[in-house]
Every structure is written in C-alpha cells, then in structure tokens.
CSV table of N, CA, C and O in Angstrom, one decimal:
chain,number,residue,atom,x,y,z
A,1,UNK,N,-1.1,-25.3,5.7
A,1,UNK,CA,-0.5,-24.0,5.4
A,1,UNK,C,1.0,-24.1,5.8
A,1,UNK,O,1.4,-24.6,6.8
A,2,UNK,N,1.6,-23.4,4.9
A,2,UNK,CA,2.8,-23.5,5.2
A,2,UNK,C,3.9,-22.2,6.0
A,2,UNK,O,3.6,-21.0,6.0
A,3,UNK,N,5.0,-22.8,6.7
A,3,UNK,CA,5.1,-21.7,7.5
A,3,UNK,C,6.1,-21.2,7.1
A,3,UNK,O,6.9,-21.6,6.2
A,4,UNK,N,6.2,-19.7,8.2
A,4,UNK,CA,7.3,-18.6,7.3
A,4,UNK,C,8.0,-19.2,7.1
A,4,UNK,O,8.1,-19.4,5.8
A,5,UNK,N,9.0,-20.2,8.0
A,5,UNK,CA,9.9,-20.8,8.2
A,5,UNK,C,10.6,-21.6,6.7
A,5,UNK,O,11.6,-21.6,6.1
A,6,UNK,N,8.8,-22.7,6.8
A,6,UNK,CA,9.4,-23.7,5.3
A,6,UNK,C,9.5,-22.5,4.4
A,6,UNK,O,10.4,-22.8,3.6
A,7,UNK,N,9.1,-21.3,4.1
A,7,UNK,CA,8.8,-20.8,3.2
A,7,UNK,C,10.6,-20.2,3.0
A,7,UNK,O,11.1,-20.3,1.8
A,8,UNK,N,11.4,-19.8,4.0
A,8,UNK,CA,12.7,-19.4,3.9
A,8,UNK,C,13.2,-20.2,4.1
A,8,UNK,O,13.9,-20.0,5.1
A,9,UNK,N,13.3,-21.2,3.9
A,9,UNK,CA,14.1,-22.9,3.8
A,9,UNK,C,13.9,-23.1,2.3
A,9,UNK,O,14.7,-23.6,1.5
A,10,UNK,N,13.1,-22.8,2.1
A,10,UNK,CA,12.8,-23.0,0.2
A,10,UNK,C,13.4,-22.2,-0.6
A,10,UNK,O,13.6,-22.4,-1.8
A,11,UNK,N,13.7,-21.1,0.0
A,11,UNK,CA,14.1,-20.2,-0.3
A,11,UNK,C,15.8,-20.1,-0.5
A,11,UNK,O,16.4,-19.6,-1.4
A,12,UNK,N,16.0,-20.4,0.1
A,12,UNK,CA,17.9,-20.9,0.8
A,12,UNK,C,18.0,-21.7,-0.3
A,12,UNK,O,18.7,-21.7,-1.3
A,13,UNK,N,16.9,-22.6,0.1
A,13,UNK,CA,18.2,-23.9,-1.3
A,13,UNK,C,18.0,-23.2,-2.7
A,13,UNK,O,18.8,-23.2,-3.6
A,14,UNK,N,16.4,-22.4,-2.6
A,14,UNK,CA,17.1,-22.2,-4.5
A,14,UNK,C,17.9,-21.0,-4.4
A,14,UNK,O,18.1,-20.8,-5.6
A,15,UNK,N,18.7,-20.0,-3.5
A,15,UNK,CA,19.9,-19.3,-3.7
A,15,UNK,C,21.2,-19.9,-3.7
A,15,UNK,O,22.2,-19.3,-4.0
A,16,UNK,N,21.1,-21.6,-3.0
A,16,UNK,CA,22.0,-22.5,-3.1
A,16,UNK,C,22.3,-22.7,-4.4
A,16,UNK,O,23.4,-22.5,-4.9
A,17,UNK,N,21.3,-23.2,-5.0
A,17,UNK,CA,20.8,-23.7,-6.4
A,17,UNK,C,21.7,-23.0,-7.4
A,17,UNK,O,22.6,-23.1,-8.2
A,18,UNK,N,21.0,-22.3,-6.9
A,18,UNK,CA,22.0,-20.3,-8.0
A,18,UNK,C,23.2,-20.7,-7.7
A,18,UNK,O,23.9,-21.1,-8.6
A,19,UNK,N,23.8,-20.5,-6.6
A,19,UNK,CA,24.7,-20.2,-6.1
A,19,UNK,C,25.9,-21.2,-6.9
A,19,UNK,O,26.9,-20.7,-7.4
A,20,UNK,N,25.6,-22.6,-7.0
A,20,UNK,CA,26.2,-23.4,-7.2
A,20,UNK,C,25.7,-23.8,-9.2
A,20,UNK,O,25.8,-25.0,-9.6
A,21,UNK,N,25.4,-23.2,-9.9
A,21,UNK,CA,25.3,-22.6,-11.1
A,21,UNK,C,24.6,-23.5,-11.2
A,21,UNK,O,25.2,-24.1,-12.1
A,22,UNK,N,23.3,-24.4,-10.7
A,22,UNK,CA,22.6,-25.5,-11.2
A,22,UNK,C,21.0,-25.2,-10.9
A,22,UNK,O,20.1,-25.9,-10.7
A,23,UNK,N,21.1,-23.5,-11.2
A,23,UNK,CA,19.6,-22.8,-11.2
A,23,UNK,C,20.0,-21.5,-11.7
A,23,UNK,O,21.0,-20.9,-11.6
A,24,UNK,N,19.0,-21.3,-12.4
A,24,UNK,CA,18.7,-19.9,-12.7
A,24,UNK,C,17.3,-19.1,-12.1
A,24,UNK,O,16.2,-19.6,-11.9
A,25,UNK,N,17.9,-17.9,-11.9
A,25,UNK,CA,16.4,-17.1,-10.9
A,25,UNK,C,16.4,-16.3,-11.5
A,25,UNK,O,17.3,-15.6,-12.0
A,26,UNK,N,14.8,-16.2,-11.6
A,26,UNK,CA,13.9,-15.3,-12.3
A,26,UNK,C,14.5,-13.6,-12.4
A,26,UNK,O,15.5,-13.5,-11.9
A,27,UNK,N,14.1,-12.7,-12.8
A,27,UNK,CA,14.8,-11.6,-12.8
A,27,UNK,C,13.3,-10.7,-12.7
A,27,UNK,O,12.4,-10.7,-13.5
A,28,UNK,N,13.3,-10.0,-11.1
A,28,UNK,CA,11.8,-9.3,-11.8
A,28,UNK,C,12.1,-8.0,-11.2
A,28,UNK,O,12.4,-7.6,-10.1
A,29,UNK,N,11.7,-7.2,-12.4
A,29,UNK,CA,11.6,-5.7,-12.1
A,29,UNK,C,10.6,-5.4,-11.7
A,29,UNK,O,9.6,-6.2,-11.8
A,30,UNK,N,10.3,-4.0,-10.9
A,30,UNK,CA,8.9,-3.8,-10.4
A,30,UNK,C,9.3,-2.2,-10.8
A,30,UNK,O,10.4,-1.7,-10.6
A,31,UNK,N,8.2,-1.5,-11.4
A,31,UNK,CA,8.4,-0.6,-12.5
A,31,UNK,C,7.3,0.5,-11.4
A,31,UNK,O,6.3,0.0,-10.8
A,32,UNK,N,7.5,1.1,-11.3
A,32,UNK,CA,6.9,2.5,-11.0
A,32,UNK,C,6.5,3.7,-11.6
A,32,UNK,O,7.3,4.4,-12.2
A,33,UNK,N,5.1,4.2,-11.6
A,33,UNK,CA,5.1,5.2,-12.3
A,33,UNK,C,5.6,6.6,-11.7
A,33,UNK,O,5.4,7.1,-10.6
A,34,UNK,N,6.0,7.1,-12.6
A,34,UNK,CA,6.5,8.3,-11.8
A,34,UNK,C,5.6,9.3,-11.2
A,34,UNK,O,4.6,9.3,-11.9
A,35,UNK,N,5.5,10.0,-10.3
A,35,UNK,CA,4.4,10.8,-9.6
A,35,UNK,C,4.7,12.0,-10.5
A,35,UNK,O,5.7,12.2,-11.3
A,36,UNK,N,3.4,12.7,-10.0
A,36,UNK,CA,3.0,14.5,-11.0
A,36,UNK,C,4.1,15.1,-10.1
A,36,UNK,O,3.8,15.1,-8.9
A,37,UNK,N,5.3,15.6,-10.5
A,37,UNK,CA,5.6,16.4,-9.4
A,37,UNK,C,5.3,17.7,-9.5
A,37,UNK,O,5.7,18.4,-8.5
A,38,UNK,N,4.7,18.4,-10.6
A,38,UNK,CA,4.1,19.4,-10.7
A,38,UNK,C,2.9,19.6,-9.4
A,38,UNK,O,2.9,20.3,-8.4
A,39,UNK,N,2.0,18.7,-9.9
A,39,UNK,CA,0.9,18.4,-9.0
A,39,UNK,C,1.1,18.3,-7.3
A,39,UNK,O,0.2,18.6,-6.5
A,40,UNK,N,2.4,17.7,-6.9
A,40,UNK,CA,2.5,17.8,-5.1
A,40,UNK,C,3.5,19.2,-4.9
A,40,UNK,O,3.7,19.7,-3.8
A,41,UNK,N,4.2,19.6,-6.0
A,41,UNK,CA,4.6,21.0,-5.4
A,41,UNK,C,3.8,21.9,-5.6
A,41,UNK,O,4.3,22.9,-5.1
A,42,UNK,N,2.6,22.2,-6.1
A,42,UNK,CA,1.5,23.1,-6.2
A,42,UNK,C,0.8,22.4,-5.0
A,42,UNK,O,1.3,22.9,-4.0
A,43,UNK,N,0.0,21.5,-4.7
A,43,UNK,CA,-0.4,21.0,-3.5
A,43,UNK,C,-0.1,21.5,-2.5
A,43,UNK,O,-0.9,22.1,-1.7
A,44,UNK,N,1.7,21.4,-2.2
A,44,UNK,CA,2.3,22.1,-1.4
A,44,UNK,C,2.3,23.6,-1.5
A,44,UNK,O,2.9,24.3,-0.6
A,45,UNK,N,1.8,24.1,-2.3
A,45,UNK,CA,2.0,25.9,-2.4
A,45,UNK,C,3.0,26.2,-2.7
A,45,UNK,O,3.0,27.4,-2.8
A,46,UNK,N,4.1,25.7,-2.9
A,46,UNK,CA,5.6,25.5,-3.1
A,46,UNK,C,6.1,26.5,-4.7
A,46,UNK,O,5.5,26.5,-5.8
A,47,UNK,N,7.0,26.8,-4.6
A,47,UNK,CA,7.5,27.5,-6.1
A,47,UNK,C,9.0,26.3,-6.3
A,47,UNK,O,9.7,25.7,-5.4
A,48,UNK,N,9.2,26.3,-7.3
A,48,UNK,CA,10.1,25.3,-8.1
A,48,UNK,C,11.4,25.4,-6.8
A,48,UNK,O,11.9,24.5,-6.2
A,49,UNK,N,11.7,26.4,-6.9
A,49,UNK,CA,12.9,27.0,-6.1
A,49,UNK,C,12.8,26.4,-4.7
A,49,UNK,O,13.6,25.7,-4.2
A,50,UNK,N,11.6,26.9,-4.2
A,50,UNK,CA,11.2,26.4,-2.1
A,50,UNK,C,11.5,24.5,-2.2
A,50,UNK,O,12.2,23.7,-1.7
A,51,UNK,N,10.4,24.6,-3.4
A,51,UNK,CA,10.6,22.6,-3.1
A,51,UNK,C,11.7,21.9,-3.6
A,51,UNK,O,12.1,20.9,-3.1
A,52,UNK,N,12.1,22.6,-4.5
A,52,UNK,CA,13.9,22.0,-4.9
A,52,UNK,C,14.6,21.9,-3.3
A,52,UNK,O,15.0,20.8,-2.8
A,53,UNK,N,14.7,23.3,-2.6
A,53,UNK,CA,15.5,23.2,-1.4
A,53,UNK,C,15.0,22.7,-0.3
A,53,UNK,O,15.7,22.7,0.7
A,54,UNK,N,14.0,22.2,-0.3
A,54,UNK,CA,13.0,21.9,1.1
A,54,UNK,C,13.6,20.9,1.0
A,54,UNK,O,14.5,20.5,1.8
A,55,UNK,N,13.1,20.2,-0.2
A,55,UNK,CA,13.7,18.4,-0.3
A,55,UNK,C,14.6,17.9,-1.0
A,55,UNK,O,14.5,16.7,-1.5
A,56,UNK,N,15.8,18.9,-1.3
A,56,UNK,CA,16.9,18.6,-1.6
A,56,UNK,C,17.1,18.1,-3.0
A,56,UNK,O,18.1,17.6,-3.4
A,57,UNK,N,16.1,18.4,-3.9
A,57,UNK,CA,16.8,18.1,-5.6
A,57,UNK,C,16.9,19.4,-5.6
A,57,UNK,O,16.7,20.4,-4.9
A,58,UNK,N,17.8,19.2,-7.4
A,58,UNK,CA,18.4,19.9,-7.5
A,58,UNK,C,17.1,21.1,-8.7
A,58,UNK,O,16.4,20.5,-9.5
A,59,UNK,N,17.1,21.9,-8.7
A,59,UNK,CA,16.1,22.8,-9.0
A,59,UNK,C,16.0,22.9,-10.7
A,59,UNK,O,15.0,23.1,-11.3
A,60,UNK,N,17.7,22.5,-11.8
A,60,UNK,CA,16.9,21.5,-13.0
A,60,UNK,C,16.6,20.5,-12.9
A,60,UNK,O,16.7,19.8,-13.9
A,61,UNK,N,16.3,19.9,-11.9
A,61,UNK,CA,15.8,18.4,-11.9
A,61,UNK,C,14.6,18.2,-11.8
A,61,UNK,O,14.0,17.3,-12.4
A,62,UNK,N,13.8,19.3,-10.7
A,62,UNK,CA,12.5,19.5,-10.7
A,62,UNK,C,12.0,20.1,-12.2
A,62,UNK,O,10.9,19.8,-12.7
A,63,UNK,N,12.9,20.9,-12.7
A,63,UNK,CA,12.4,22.0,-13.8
A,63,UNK,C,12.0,20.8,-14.9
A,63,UNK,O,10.9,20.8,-15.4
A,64,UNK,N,13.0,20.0,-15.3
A,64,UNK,CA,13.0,18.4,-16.2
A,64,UNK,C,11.9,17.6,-15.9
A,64,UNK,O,11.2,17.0,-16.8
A,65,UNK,N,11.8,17.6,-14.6
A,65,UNK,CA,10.9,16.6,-14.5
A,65,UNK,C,9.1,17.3,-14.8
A,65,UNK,O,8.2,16.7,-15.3
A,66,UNK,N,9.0,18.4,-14.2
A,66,UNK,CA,7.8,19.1,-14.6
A,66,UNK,C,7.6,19.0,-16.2
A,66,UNK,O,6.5,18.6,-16.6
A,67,UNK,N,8.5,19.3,-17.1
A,67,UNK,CA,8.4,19.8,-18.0
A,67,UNK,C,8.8,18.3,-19.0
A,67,UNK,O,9.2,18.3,-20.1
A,68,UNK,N,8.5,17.0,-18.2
A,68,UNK,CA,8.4,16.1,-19.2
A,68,UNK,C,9.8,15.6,-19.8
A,68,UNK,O,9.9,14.6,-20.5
A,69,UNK,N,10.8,16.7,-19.3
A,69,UNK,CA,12.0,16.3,-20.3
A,69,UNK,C,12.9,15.0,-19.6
A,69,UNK,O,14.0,14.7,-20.2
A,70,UNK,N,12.6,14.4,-18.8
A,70,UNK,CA,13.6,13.2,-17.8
A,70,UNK,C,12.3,12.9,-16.7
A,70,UNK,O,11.4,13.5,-16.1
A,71,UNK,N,12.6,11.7,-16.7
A,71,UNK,CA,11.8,11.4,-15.5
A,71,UNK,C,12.9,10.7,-14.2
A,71,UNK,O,13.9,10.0,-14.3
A,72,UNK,N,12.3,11.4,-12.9
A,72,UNK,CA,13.0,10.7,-11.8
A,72,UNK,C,13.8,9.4,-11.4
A,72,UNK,O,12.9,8.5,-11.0
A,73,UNK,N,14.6,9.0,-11.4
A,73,UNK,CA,14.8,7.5,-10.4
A,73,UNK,C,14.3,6.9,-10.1
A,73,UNK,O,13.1,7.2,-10.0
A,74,UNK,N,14.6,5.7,-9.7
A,74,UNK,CA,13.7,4.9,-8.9
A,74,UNK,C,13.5,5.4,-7.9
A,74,UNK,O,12.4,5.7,-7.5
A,75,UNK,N,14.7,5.5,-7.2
A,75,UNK,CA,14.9,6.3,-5.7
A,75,UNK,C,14.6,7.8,-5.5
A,75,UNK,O,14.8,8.2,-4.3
A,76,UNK,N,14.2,8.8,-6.5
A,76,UNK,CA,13.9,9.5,-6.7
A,76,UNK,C,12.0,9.7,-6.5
A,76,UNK,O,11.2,10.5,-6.0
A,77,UNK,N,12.0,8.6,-7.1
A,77,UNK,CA,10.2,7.8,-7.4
A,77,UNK,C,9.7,8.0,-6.1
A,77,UNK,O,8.7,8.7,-5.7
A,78,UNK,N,10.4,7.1,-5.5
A,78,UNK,CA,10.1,6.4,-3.9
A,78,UNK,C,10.0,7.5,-3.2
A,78,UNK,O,8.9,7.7,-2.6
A,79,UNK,N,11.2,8.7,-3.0
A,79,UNK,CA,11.0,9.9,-2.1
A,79,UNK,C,9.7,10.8,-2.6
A,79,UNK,O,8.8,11.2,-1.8
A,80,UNK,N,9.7,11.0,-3.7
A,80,UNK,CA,8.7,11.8,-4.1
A,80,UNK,C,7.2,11.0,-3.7
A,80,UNK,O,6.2,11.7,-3.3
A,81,UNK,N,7.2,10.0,-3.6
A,81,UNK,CA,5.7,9.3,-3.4
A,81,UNK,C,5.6,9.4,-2.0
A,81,UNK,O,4.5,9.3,-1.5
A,82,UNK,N,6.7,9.5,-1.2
A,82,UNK,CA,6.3,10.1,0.5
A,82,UNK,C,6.4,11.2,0.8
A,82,UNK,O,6.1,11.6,1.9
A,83,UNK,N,7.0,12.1,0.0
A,83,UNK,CA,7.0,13.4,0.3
A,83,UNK,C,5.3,14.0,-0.3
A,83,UNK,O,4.9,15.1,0.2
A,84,UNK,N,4.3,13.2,-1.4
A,84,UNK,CA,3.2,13.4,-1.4
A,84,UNK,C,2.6,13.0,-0.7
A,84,UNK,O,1.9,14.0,-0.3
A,85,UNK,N,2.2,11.7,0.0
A,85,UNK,CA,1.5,11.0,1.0
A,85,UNK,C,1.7,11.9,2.6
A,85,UNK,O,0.8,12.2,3.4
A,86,UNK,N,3.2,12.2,2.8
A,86,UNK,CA,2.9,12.8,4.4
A,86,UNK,C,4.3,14.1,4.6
A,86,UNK,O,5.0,14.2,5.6
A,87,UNK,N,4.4,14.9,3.5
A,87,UNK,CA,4.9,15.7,3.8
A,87,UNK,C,5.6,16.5,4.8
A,87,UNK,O,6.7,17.2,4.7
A,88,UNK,N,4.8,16.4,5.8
A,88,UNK,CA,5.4,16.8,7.1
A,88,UNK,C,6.4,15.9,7.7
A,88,UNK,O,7.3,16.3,8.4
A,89,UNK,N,6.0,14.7,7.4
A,89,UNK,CA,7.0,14.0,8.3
A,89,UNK,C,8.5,14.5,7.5
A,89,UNK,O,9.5,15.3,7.8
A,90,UNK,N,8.1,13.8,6.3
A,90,UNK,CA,9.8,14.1,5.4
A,90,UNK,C,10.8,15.6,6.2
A,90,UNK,O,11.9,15.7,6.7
A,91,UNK,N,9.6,16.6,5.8
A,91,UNK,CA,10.2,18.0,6.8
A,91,UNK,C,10.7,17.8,8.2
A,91,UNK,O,11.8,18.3,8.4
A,92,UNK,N,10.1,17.2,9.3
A,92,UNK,CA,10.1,17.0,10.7
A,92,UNK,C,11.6,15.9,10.4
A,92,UNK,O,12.6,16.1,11.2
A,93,UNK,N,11.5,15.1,9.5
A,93,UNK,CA,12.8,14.1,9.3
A,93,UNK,C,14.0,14.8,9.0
A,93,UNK,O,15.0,14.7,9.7
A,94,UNK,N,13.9,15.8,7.8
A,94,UNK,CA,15.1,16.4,7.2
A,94,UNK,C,15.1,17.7,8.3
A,94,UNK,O,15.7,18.5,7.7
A,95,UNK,N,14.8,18.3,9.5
A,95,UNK,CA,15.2,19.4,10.1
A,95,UNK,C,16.1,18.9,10.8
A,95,UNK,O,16.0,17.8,11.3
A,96,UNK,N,17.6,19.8,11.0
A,96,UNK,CA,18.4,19.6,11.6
A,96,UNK,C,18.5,20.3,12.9
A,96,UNK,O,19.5,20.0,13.6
C-alpha cells in the first residue's frame, strides 16, 4: 500500500511535468445538481422575502431560481446544500 506521502510525491512531479510544458493534466469538472430551492425555503416555513434576507441572496435570485428561469452557481449550489442539510448552524454562523 502506498503512502500519503508517495502518493504527493507523484503528485509534485506531474505538476512539475505541467509546469515545465512536458505534460498535460487532465481537466475535470465535478458538476452539481442544483438543489429545489423552493423545496428548503417551504421546509423552512420561509416566504421568498424572509429567506432571500436570512441568507443573503438577493430576492430575484431566489424568484429565478424557483421559477426555473437561472439556476444558482456553483458557489451558490454549495451554500444552498448546507443551508438545507443544517440550517441552524448557517443562522448561528451568519448572526452578528
């Protein structure tokens, strides 16, 4: 079995590799589906308006995204999928 170690040693030389234009590296996207956000702001009991401001989008962004017409960010993706999973914390995080 090999260890972390060799495993980021293998890793170095082929960014060397790259680096020194005598490699090319793979390109990989990792694609996300976007969450219901209809679905965790009713969850939440929430009106378009509370959950726009609770968690900071902007209230046509939620409206768009309910309504099919744009879908979120990646980074948009990501918050929405922890603001469904543990809601409270995100709130206990964002109180100032």
């Amino acid at each position: 079995m090999k260890s972390t170690f060799d495993g980021l040693m293998r890793a170095l030389e082929e960014v060397k590799s790259h680096a020194q234009g005598e490699r090319e590296l793979p390109i990989v996207r990792v694609e996300f589906d976007a969450p219901d956000v209809r679905e965790i702001r009713k969850g939440l009991k929430l009106s378009q308006v509370k959950f726009a401001g609770l968690f900071g989008f902007s209230l046509p962004a939620v409206r768009a995204w309910e309504q099919g017409k744009r879908q979120p960010d990646i980074s948009a993706r990501h918050y929405l999928r922890v603001i469904e999973r543990n809601p409270a914390a995100v709130v206990e995080a964002l109180r100032v």
